[in-house]
Tab-separated table of C-alpha atoms in Angstrom:
chain	number	residue	atom	x	y	z
A	25	PHE	CA	23.297	69.417	157.371
A	26	ILE	CA	22.578	70.371	153.752
A	27	GLY	CA	23.378	73.981	154.659
A	28	SER	CA	26.798	72.941	155.965
A	29	TYR	CA	27.546	71.163	152.702
A	30	TYR	CA	26.653	74.088	150.443
A	31	MET	CA	28.194	76.624	152.807
A	32	LEU	CA	31.540	74.967	152.059
A	33	ASP	CA	31.116	75.261	148.281
A	34	PHE	CA	29.616	78.737	148.042
A	35	ILE	CA	31.004	80.609	151.058
A	36	VAL	CA	33.949	78.993	152.856
A	37	LEU	CA	36.075	77.824	149.893
A	38	PRO	CA	35.620	80.982	147.755
A	39	LEU	CA	36.424	83.153	150.775
A	40	LEU	CA	39.590	81.189	151.545
A	41	ARG	CA	40.690	81.362	147.893
A	42	LEU	CA	40.175	85.106	147.955
A	43	ILE	CA	42.145	85.561	151.194
A	44	ILE	CA	45.081	83.388	150.123
A	45	THR	CA	45.246	84.957	146.633
A	46	PHE	CA	45.097	88.424	148.145
A	47	ASP	CA	48.142	87.656	150.301
A	48	LEU	CA	50.345	86.825	147.309
A	49	ASP	CA	53.264	89.235	146.815
A	50	PRO	CA	52.454	91.566	143.857
A	51	SER	CA	56.155	92.036	143.124
A	52	ALA	CA	56.770	88.313	142.684
A	53	GLY	CA	57.671	86.927	139.292
A	54	GLU	CA	55.215	85.194	136.973
A	55	ASP	CA	56.496	81.722	137.888
A	56	GLU	CA	56.290	82.493	141.593
A	57	LYS	CA	52.727	83.741	141.187
A	58	ILE	CA	51.694	80.611	139.329
A	59	LEU	CA	53.356	78.440	141.987
A	60	GLY	CA	51.670	80.452	144.728
A	61	GLU	CA	48.256	80.134	143.067
A	62	GLU	CA	48.693	76.383	142.610
A	63	THR	CA	49.799	75.989	146.222
A	64	SER	CA	46.851	78.017	147.506
A	65	LYS	CA	44.467	76.025	145.308
A	66	PHE	CA	45.879	72.769	146.691
A	67	LEU	CA	45.580	73.991	150.289
A	68	VAL	CA	42.002	75.138	149.832
A	69	ASP	CA	40.559	72.552	147.442
A	70	LYS	CA	42.356	69.513	148.820
A	71	VAL	CA	43.626	69.996	152.370
A	72	PHE	CA	40.888	72.204	153.811
A	73	PHE	CA	38.205	70.335	151.829
A	74	TRP	CA	39.374	67.050	153.383
A	75	LEU	CA	39.622	68.537	156.875
A	76	TYR	CA	36.142	70.059	156.608
A	77	HIS	CA	34.627	66.745	155.564
A	78	THR	CA	36.568	64.703	158.124
A	79	PHE	CA	36.022	66.867	161.189
A	80	TRP	CA	32.679	68.485	160.399
A	81	LEU	CA	30.483	66.931	157.697
A	82	TYR	CA	31.117	63.234	158.419
A	83	PRO	CA	30.686	63.622	162.217
A	84	ILE	CA	27.427	65.486	161.570
A	85	TYR	CA	26.412	62.723	159.156
A	86	ALA	CA	27.090	60.041	161.791
A	87	LEU	CA	25.325	61.995	164.535
A	88	SER	CA	22.320	62.718	162.337
A	89	ASN	CA	22.048	59.001	161.553
A	90	ILE	CA	21.715	58.220	165.255
A	91	ILE	CA	19.287	61.065	165.923
A	92	SER	CA	17.231	60.198	162.850
A	93	ALA	CA	16.956	56.545	163.881
A	94	ILE	CA	15.572	57.567	167.287
A	95	TRP	CA	13.304	60.185	165.733
A	96	TYR	CA	11.975	57.810	163.068
A	97	GLN	CA	11.223	55.102	165.609
A	98	GLY	CA	9.214	57.566	167.696
A	99	ILE	CA	7.233	58.566	164.601
A	100	VAL	CA	6.659	54.907	163.734
A	101	ASP	CA	5.428	54.032	167.214
A	102	ALA	CA	3.048	57.005	167.381
A	103	THR	CA	1.686	56.543	163.849
A	104	TYR	CA	1.312	52.778	164.095
A	105	ASP	CA	-0.392	52.894	167.495
A	106	LEU	CA	-2.760	55.548	166.178
A	107	ILE	CA	-3.858	53.400	163.239
A	108	HIS	CA	-3.570	49.897	164.710
A	109	ASP	CA	-4.585	48.703	168.161
A	110	LYS	CA	-1.669	46.360	168.754
A	111	ASN	CA	1.292	44.867	166.957
A	112	ILE	CA	0.243	42.019	164.724
A	113	GLY	CA	3.136	39.782	165.620
A	114	ARG	CA	6.529	39.452	167.239
A	115	VAL	CA	9.704	37.755	166.101
A	116	GLU	CA	11.860	35.928	168.637
A	117	LYS	CA	14.985	37.862	169.596
A	118	ILE	CA	17.448	35.305	168.226
A	119	SER	CA	15.553	35.021	164.956
A	120	PHE	CA	15.302	38.811	164.787
A	121	VAL	CA	19.089	39.262	165.141
A	122	VAL	CA	19.839	36.541	162.573
A	123	GLU	CA	17.439	38.074	160.089
A	124	LYS	CA	18.923	41.527	160.622
A	125	PHE	CA	22.384	40.188	159.785
A	126	TYR	CA	21.021	38.452	156.713
A	127	TYR	CA	19.134	41.595	155.724
A	128	PHE	CA	22.339	43.627	156.085
A	129	PHE	CA	24.229	41.389	153.642
A	130	LEU	CA	21.222	41.328	151.350
A	131	THR	CA	21.286	45.133	151.265
A	132	ILE	CA	25.022	45.123	150.523
A	133	GLY	CA	24.365	42.744	147.645
A	134	PHE	CA	21.628	45.052	146.415
A	135	TYR	CA	24.052	48.004	146.428
A	136	ILE	CA	26.628	45.974	144.519
A	137	GLN	CA	23.986	45.044	141.970
A	138	MET	CA	23.035	48.715	141.628
A	139	PHE	CA	26.673	49.573	140.950
A	140	LEU	CA	27.139	46.801	138.395
A	141	VAL	CA	24.060	47.609	136.333
A	142	THR	CA	25.412	51.118	135.678
A	143	PHE	CA	27.936	49.489	133.314
A	144	ILE	CA	25.147	48.199	131.060
A	145	PRO	CA	25.094	50.368	127.920
A	146	ILE	CA	22.117	52.698	127.329
A	147	VAL	CA	19.751	51.287	129.970
A	148	GLY	CA	22.203	50.918	132.855
A	149	ASP	CA	21.420	54.246	134.522
A	150	PHE	CA	17.685	53.664	134.197
A	151	ILE	CA	17.921	50.217	135.817
A	152	CYS	CA	19.993	51.715	138.638
A	153	PHE	CA	17.324	54.391	139.164
A	154	VAL	CA	14.657	51.677	139.413
A	155	HIS	CA	16.766	49.963	142.080
A	156	VAL	CA	17.033	53.228	144.020
A	157	CYS	CA	13.230	53.629	143.954
A	158	TRP	CA	12.806	50.127	145.346
A	159	LEU	CA	15.464	50.713	147.980
A	160	TYR	CA	13.835	53.892	149.313
A	161	SER	CA	10.500	52.063	149.440
A	162	LEU	CA	11.963	49.169	151.393
A	163	TYR	CA	13.556	51.579	153.866
A	164	SER	CA	10.143	53.154	154.477
A	165	PHE	CA	8.202	49.909	154.815
A	166	ASP	CA	10.816	48.222	157.008
A	167	TYR	CA	9.645	50.158	160.055
A	168	LYS	CA	6.075	48.972	159.543
A	169	TRP	CA	7.172	45.386	159.000
A	170	ASP	CA	9.261	45.467	162.169
A	171	LYS	CA	6.176	46.516	164.114
A	172	GLN	CA	4.174	43.741	162.489
A	173	GLY	CA	6.844	41.147	163.228
A	174	ARG	CA	7.135	40.074	159.599
A	175	LYS	CA	9.955	37.678	158.810
A	176	LEU	CA	12.431	38.460	156.057
A	177	THR	CA	10.994	35.830	153.718
A	178	GLU	CA	7.524	37.331	154.168
A	179	ARG	CA	8.861	40.804	153.401
A	180	LEU	CA	10.536	39.643	150.207
A	181	GLN	CA	7.424	37.791	149.049
A	182	TYR	CA	5.320	40.852	149.858
A	183	PHE	CA	7.677	43.020	147.823
A	184	GLU	CA	7.844	40.634	144.852
A	185	ARG	CA	4.038	40.539	144.534
A	186	ARG	CA	3.791	44.353	144.682
A	187	TRP	CA	6.948	45.546	142.933
A	188	PRO	CA	5.151	48.107	140.671
A	189	TYR	CA	3.679	49.812	143.747
A	190	PHE	CA	7.079	49.985	145.457
A	191	LEU	CA	8.607	51.392	142.280
A	192	GLY	CA	6.101	54.240	142.282
A	193	PHE	CA	6.294	54.747	146.040
A	194	GLY	CA	10.039	55.406	145.953
A	195	PHE	CA	9.971	57.421	142.734
A	196	PRO	CA	9.433	60.958	144.172
A	197	ILE	CA	12.390	61.061	146.571
A	198	SER	CA	14.571	59.155	144.076
A	199	ALA	CA	13.799	61.657	141.331
A	200	VAL	CA	14.438	64.651	143.606
A	201	SER	CA	17.805	63.363	144.833
A	202	LEU	CA	18.952	61.953	141.479
A	203	TYR	CA	21.504	64.637	140.617
A	204	PHE	CA	22.734	65.547	144.093
A	205	PRO	CA	25.960	64.415	145.829
A	206	PHE	CA	25.748	61.561	148.341
A	207	LEU	CA	25.660	63.699	151.489
A	208	VAL	CA	22.985	65.983	150.054
A	209	LYS	CA	20.957	62.932	149.006
A	210	TYR	CA	21.068	61.727	152.574
A	211	GLY	CA	19.964	65.124	153.846
A	212	LEU	CA	16.995	65.158	151.456
A	213	TYR	CA	16.056	61.628	152.457
A	214	ALA	CA	16.305	62.485	156.151
A	215	LEU	CA	13.941	65.427	155.637
A	216	THR	CA	11.333	63.445	153.698
A	217	ALA	CA	11.671	60.026	155.378
A	218	PRO	CA	9.139	60.702	158.186
A	219	LEU	CA	6.434	61.490	155.619
A	220	PHE	CA	7.176	58.360	153.588
A	221	ILE	CA	7.333	56.200	156.716
A	222	MET	CA	3.883	57.412	157.800
A	223	LEU	CA	2.531	56.810	154.289
A	224	ALA	CA	3.996	53.299	154.357
A	225	ILE	CA	2.295	52.538	157.683
A	226	MET	CA	-1.069	53.649	156.304
A	227	ALA	CA	-0.627	51.988	152.891
A	228	GLU	CA	-2.174	48.654	151.971
A	229	PRO	CA	-0.725	47.811	148.533
A	230	VAL	CA	-2.678	45.328	146.449
A	231	ALA	CA	-0.771	42.356	145.093
A	232	ILE	CA	-0.533	42.022	141.308
A	233	SER	CA	-2.467	38.733	141.294
A	234	ASP	CA	-5.257	40.250	143.445
A	235	ARG	CA	-6.050	43.116	141.101
A	236	PRO	CA	-9.292	42.983	139.129
A	237	ASP	CA	-9.061	42.385	135.386
């Protein structure tokens, strides 16, 4: 997936620019050459770029999401069953669906908050980075909490009492993917997510109030 993204930037687009520029008529006037170069640049950088993303990268992104979800769940089941004998609890199906809807809108609100804090002068980007660390941590621990049957309110309380741990837990992948485009960030997360999910299953963070003085 990441290879497909960078193949476009470093191989496909430069090669197309070279081919189209090579086909320009050498005997054409200066204005015609400029027009031809601008047209070729538009075709390559806009039209082909859009087509490549629409019919190749985004379908791969969608397919990899589905495959990753199945793959992650298999890793969660194997890791959790290896460490724990049985699931600690179960949530009723209706309650589970309702909480998933609520969790979805809560996540959307979290993304909106991340976007808004970037407008805060000086510290906005840093606050956004802290949010990203927390978000990656929650993604990793969600699989464990699903197996344990934790309700949404319990998850939020658990997070609030251990927020420094979750900040540090999500820091590595957040720092690595900080300066990459969205699709590359997803590719990096997909590669490292299994490791972080297994670490989350094995982790037992200590609440702030439970730490010794």
